Amino acid sequence: MTSASERVLIQSRGGAGAGRLRSAALAALTLLTLAAVVVRQSQAPRDGVAHEFTGFTMGTTYSVKVAERLDADRRAQVRSLIESRLDRIVGLMSTYDSTSELSRFNHRGQTDAVRMAPELIAVMTLARDVSERSGGAFDVTVAPLVNAWGFGPAQRPAHAPAEAELDELRRRVGYRRVFIDGAEGTVAKAHPAMFVDLSAVAKGFAVDQVADALTGAGLERFLVEVGGELKGRGRRADGSPWRVGVERPDWGRGVYRVVELFDEAIATSGDYRNFYDLDGTRYQHIIDPRTGSPAPAHGISVSVIDEAAARADAWATALVVLGPAEGEEVAIREGVAALFVMRSEGGLREVETPAFAARRAKADAGAR
Ligand code: AMP
Ligand code: MG
């Protein structure tokens, strides 16, 4: 997923690569021109955007577009608000930083209840709700399996892990065995070696947090994006809605469809971005906790729209686990606004749940 205004950049990056093949001189020229385009885009207002703040967080990039003019002081204030929110979330939830609050819980090796920051309690409670509603497809305790399949810090395996190994690891997996006490603000685990990895929901949660901070500072028109999960508030300066592109899920790149956001968030998960082929099978990074193995990779993306980016993020991952048939059934039952895009013989095929389709009336009304 990428914001629609960035599409131009993505396409011109491809063009620069082709130029390099033709001749070094032409490539250098192309890259120079491209650099100029990048600089101009980040400085000048375009597409109804007055300011853009970008950077790196959570192992990925973020961008915040603001459609209101801000003076230099206000810009500095907004940048520091964004950075402090993101830094706080990393300090709480990172599994790469061994000193984060979540890492300390994970490596504690004990099962007693531990007090946690309200943000961690909130995101873990939301995750548990999606786990329940998705029949266990979403599970933040799945990390031992993610690692065994080579999608965590551990190396890719030379062969698919044996059933016995997966069965052993599954003893340490299961969202029901993490106990959250909302009133006390504590969390405990049933097995000392269990650990919680919020990769599938934390980017969305970060988007919500940054959006709340901006709203709290009085901003009314902005688009927040962290690692491809997005939330729009208000409209662009020219009155048009925020528009974001949903990527093609067929191992290639490019925008499949543009979606307009009306004070809501969109998150996308897919099996086409992080995968490898081993012994004739394609394995992808989203694990089906019910089998202990990666959910089958067929070239699918699921985009979910929700008021909360965290919930959209969690559901998008859950629906990739469930796949097109079961995923559609569960999304309809749970009233989730989801767009499934998948490969089929004739090209790409899409399915919208009724809640997703119902947004069209709202979008049509909004476009007037
Ligand atoms: P996302 O990009 O939001 O779909 O999150 C994918 C990441 O979440 C993976 O790279 C894993 O770290 C983790 N993950 C994999 N399978 C699951 C699952 N069934 N439930 C929750 N998190 C998962
Ligand atoms: Mg997700």
mmCIF file with all atom_site columns, C-alpha atoms in Angstrom, residues 26 40 61 71 73 89 130 232 253-254 311-312:
data_model
loop_
_atom_site.group_PDB
_atom_site.id
_atom_site.type_symbol
_atom_site.label_atom_id
_atom_site.label_alt_id
_atom_site.label_comp_id
_atom_site.label_asym_id
_atom_site.label_entity_id
_atom_site.label_seq_id
_atom_site.pdbx_PDB_ins_code
_atom_site.Cartn_x
_atom_site.Cartn_y
_atom_site.Cartn_z
_atom_site.occupancy
_atom_site.B_iso_or_equiv
_atom_site.pdbx_formal_charge
_atom_site.auth_seq_id
_atom_site.auth_comp_id
_atom_site.auth_asym_id
_atom_site.auth_atom_id
_atom_site.pdbx_PDB_model_num
ATOM 1  C CA . LEU A 1 26  ? 22.024 8.370   -19.119 1.00 0.00 ? 26  LEU A CA 1
ATOM 2  C CA . ARG A 1 40  ? 10.823 19.157  -4.961  1.00 0.00 ? 40  ARG A CA 1
ATOM 3  C CA . THR A 1 61  ? 9.309  4.342   7.088   1.00 0.00 ? 61  THR A CA 1
ATOM 4  C CA . ASP A 1 71  ? 4.538  28.293  10.460  1.00 0.00 ? 71  ASP A CA 1
ATOM 5  C CA . ASP A 1 73  ? 7.362  26.935  15.127  1.00 0.00 ? 73  ASP A CA 1
ATOM 6  C CA . ILE A 1 89  ? 5.776  3.019   21.000  1.00 0.00 ? 89  ILE A CA 1
ATOM 7  C CA . VAL A 1 130 ? -9.467 -10.023 16.956  1.00 0.00 ? 130 VAL A CA 1
ATOM 8  C CA . GLY A 1 232 ? -6.845 10.090  7.019   1.00 0.00 ? 232 GLY A CA 1
ATOM 9  C CA . ARG A 1 253 ? 4.225  -4.031  -7.973  1.00 0.00 ? 253 ARG A CA 1
ATOM 10 C CA . GLY A 1 254 ? 1.954  -1.182  -8.880  1.00 0.00 ? 254 GLY A CA 1
ATOM 11 C CA . ARG A 1 311 ? -7.913 -3.047  14.367  1.00 0.00 ? 311 ARG A CA 1
ATOM 12 C CA . ALA A 1 312 ? -7.662 -2.777  10.576  1.00 0.00 ? 312 ALA A CA 1
#
